[in-house]
PDB file of C-alpha atoms in Angstrom:
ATOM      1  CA  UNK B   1       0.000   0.000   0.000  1.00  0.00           C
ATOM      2  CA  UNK B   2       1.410   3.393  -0.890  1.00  0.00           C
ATOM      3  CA  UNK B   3       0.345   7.200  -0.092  1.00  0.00           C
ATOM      4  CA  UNK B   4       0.196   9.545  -2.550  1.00  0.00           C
ATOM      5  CA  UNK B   5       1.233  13.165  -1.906  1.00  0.00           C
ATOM      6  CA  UNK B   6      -2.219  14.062  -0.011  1.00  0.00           C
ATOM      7  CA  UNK B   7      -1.647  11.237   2.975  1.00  0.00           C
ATOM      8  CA  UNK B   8      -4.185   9.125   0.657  1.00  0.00           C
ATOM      9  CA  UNK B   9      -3.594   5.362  -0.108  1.00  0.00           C
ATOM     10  CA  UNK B  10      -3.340   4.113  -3.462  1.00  0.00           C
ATOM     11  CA  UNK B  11      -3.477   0.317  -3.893  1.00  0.00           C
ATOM     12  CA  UNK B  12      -3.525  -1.698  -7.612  1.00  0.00           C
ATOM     13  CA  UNK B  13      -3.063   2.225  -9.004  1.00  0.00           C
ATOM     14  CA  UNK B  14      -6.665   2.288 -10.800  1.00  0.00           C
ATOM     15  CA  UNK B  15      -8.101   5.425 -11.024  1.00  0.00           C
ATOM     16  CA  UNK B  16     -11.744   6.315  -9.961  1.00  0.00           C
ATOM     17  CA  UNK B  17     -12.132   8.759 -12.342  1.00  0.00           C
ATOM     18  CA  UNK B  18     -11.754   6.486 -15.363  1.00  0.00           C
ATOM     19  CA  UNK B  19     -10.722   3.245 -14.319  1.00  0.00           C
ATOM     20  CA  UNK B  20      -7.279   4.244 -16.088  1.00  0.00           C
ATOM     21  CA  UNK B  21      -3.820   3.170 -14.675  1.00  0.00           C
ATOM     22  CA  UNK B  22      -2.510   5.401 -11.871  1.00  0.00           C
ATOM     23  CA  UNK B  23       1.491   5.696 -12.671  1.00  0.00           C
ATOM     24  CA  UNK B  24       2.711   4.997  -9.089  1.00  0.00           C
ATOM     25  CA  UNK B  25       6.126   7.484  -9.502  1.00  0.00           C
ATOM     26  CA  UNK B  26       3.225  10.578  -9.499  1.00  0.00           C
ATOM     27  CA  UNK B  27       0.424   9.590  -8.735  1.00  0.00           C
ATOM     28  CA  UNK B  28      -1.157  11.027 -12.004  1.00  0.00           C
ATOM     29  CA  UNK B  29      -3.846   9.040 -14.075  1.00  0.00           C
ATOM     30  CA  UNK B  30      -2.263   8.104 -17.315  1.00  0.00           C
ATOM     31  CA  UNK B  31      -5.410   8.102 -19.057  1.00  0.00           C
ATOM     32  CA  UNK B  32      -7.471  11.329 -17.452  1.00  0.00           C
ATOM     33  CA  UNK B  33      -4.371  13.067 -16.348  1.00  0.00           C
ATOM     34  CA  UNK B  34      -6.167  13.134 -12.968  1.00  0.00           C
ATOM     35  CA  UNK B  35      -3.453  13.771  -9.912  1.00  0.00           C
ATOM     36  CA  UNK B  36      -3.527  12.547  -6.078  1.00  0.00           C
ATOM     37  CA  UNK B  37      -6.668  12.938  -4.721  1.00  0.00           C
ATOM     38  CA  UNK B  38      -8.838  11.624  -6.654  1.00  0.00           C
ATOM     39  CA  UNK B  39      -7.160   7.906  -6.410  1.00  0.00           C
ATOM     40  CA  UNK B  40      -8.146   5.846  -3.469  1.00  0.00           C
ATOM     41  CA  UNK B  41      -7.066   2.204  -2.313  1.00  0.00           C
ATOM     42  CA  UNK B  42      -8.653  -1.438  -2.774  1.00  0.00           C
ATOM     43  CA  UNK B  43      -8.815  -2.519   0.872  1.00  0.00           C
ATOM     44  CA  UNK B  44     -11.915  -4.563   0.906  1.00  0.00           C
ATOM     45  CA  UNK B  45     -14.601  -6.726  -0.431  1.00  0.00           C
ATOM     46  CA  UNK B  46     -16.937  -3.767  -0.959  1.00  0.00           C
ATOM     47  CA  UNK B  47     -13.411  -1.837  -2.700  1.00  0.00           C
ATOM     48  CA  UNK B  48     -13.038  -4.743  -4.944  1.00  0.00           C
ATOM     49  CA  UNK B  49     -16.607  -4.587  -6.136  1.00  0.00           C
ATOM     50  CA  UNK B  50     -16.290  -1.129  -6.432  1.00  0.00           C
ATOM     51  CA  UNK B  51     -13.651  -1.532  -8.553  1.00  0.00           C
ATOM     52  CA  UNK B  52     -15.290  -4.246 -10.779  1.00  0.00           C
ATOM     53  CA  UNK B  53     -18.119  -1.569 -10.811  1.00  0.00           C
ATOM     54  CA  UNK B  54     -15.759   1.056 -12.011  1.00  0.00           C
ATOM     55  CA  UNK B  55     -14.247  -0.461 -14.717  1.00  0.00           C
ATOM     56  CA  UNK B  56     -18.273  -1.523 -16.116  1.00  0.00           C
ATOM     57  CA  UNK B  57     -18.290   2.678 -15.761  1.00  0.00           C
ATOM     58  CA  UNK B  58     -15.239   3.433 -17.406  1.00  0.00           C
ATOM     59  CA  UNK B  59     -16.576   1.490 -20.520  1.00  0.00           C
ATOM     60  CA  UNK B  60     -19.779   3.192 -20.425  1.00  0.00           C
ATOM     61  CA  UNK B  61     -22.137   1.014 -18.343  1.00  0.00           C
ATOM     62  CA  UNK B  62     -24.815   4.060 -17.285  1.00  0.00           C
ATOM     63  CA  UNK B  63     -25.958   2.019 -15.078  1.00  0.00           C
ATOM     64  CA  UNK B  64     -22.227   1.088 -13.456  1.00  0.00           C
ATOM     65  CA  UNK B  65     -21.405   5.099 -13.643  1.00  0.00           C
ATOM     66  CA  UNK B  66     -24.894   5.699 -12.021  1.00  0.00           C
ATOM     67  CA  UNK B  67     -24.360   3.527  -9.092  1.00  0.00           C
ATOM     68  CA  UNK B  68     -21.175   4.911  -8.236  1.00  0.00           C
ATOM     69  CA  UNK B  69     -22.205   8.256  -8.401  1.00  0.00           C
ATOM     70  CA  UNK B  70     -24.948   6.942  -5.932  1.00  0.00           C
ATOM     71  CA  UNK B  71     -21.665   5.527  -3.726  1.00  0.00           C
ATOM     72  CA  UNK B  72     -20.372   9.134  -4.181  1.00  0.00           C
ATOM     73  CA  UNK B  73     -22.945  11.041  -3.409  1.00  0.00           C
ATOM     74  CA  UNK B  74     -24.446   8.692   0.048  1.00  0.00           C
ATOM     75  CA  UNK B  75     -21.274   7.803   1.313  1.00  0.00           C
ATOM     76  CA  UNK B  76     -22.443   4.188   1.558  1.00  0.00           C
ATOM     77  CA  UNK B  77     -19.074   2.566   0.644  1.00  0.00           C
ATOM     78  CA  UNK B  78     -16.552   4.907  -0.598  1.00  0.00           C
ATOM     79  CA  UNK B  79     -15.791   8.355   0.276  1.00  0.00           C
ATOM     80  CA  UNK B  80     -18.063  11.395   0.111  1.00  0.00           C
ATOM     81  CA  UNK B  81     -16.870  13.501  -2.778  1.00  0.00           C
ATOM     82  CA  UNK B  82     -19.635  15.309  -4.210  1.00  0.00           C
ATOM     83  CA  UNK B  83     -17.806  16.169  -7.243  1.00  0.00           C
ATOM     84  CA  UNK B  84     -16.864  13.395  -8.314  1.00  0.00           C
ATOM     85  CA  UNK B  85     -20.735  12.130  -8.106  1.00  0.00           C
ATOM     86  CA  UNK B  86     -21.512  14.691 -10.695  1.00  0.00           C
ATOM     87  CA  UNK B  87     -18.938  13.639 -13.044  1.00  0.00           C
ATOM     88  CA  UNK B  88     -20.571   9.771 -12.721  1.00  0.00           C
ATOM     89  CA  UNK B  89     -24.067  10.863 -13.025  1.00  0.00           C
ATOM     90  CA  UNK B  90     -23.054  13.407 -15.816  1.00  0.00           C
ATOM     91  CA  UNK B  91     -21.561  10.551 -17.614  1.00  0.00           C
ATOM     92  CA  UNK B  92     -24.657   8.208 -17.051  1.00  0.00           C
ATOM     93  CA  UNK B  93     -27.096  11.003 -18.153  1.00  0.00           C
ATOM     94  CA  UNK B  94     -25.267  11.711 -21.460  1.00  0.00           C
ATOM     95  CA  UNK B  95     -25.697   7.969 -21.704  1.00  0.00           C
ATOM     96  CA  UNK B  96     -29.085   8.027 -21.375  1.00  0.00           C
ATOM     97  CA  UNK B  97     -29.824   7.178 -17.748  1.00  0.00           C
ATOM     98  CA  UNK B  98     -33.120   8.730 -16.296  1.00  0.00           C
ATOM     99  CA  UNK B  99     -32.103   8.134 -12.780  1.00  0.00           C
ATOM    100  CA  UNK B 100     -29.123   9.508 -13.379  1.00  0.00           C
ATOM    101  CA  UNK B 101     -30.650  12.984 -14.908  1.00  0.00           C
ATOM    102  CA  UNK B 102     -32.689  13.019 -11.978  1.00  0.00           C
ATOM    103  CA  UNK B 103     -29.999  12.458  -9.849  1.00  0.00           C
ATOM    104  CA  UNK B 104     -27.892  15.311 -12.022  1.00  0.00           C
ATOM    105  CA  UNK B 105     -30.566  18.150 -12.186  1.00  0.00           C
ATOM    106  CA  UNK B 106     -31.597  17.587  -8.132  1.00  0.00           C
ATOM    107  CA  UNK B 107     -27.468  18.298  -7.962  1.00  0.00           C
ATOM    108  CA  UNK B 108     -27.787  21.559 -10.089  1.00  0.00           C
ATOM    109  CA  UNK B 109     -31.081  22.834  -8.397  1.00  0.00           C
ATOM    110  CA  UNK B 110     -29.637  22.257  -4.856  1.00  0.00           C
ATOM    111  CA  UNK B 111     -26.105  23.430  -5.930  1.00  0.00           C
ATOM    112  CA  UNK B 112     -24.850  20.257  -4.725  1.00  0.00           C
ATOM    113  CA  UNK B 113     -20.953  19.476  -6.273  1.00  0.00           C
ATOM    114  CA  UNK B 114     -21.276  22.373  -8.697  1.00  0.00           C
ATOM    115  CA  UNK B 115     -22.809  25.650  -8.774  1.00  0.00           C
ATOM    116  CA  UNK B 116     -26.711  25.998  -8.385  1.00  0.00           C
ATOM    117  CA  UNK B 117     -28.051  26.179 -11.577  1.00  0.00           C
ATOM    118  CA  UNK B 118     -32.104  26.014 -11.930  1.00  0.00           C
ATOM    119  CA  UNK B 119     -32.042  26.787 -16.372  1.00  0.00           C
ATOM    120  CA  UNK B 120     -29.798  23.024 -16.292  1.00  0.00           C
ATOM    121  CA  UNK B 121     -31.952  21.770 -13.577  1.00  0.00           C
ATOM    122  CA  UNK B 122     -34.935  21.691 -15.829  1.00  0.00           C
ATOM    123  CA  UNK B 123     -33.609  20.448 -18.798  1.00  0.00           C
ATOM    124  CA  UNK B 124     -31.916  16.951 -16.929  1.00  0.00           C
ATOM    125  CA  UNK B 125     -35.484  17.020 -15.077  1.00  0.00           C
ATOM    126  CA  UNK B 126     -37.322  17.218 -18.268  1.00  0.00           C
ATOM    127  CA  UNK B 127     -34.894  14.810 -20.295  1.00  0.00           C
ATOM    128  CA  UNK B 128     -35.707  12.139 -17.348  1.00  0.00           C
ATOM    129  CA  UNK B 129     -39.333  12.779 -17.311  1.00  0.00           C
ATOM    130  CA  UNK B 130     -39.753  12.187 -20.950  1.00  0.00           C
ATOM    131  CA  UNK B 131     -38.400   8.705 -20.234  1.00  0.00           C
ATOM    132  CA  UNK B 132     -40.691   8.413 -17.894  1.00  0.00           C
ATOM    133  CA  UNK B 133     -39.249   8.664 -14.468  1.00  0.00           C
ATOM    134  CA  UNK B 134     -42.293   9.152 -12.234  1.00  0.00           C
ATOM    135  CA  UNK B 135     -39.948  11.553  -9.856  1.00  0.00           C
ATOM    136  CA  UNK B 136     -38.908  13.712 -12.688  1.00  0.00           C
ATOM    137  CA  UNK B 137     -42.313  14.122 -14.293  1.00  0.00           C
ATOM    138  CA  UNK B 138     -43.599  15.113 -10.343  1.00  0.00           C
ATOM    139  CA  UNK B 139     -40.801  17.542 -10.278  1.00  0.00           C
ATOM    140  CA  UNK B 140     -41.575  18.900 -13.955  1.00  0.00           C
ATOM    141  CA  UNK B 141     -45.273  19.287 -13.542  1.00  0.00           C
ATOM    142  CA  UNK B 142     -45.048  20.928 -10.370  1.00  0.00           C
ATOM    143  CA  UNK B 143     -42.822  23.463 -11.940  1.00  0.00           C
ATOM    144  CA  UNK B 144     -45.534  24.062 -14.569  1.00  0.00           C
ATOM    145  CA  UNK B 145     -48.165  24.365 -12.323  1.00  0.00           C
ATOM    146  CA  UNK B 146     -45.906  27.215  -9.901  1.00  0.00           C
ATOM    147  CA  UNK B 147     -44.080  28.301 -12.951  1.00  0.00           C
ATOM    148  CA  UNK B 148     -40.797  27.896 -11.999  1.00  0.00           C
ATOM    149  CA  UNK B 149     -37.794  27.129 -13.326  1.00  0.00           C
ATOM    150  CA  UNK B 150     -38.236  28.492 -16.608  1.00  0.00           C
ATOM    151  CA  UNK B 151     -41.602  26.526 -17.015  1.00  0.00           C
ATOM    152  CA  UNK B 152     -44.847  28.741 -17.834  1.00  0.00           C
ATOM    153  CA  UNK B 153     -47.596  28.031 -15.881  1.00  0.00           C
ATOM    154  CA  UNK B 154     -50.232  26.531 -17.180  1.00  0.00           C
TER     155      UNK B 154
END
């Protein structure tokens, strides 16, 4: 087990980001080019399917890069990074993922992991309701019938 230059262990050198190769002599993602903290270490059971999970992502399972923007975002069994939940449910909703673009417009209308923003809000809440996520659609017709969020009431 090593530490990178943040005090954070890096173990088998896969990245979370990606699921690219971690060169070990600076701790910088060879594929994403991302550096130190966002590596973390295999250390369990849960890690390993994590990891398993991640690489499913990194090929562009949506649902893989949903669920561990889920992990993410509820701390269930890695560590809470909020950003790095947006990036997985960014990369699940451009893949088509209703949860997901629920997930990804509740983050931009709470400003949760990125700045508040209500105008990309609507559209992942829209995009996910017209696949038909019950949730979404609540979310969508309740802005129509306040007008909010860009919606005109109706």
């Amino acid at each position: 087990m090593l530490y990178g230059n943040q005090g954070i262990f890096i173990e088998n050198g896969i990245c979370p980001i990606c699921g690219g190769q971690v060169n070990l002599d600076n701790y910088t993602c060879e594929n994403c080019g991302k550096y130190d903290c966002d590596v973390i270490s295999i250390r369990s059971t849960a890690d390993n399917k994590y990891m398993n999970m991640l690489k499913s992502a990194a090929m562009g399972d949506a649902d893989a890069q949903l669920e561990i923007g889920y992990q993410y975002e509820s701390r269930a069994e890695i560590p809470f990074r909020q950003e790095l939940a947006h990036y997985w449910y960014k990369r699940a909703s451009d893949g088509g993922n209703p949860i997901a673009q629920f997930n990804l417009a509740t983050q931009y209308f709470c400003g949760r992991g990125v700045e508040k923003n209500i105008e990309k809000a609507a559209y992942w809440y829209k995009k996910s309701a017209n696949q038909g996520w019950k949730n979404a659609q609540a979310n969508v017709g309740a802005f129509y019938l306040e007008g909010e969020c860009g919606f005109e009431k109706e």
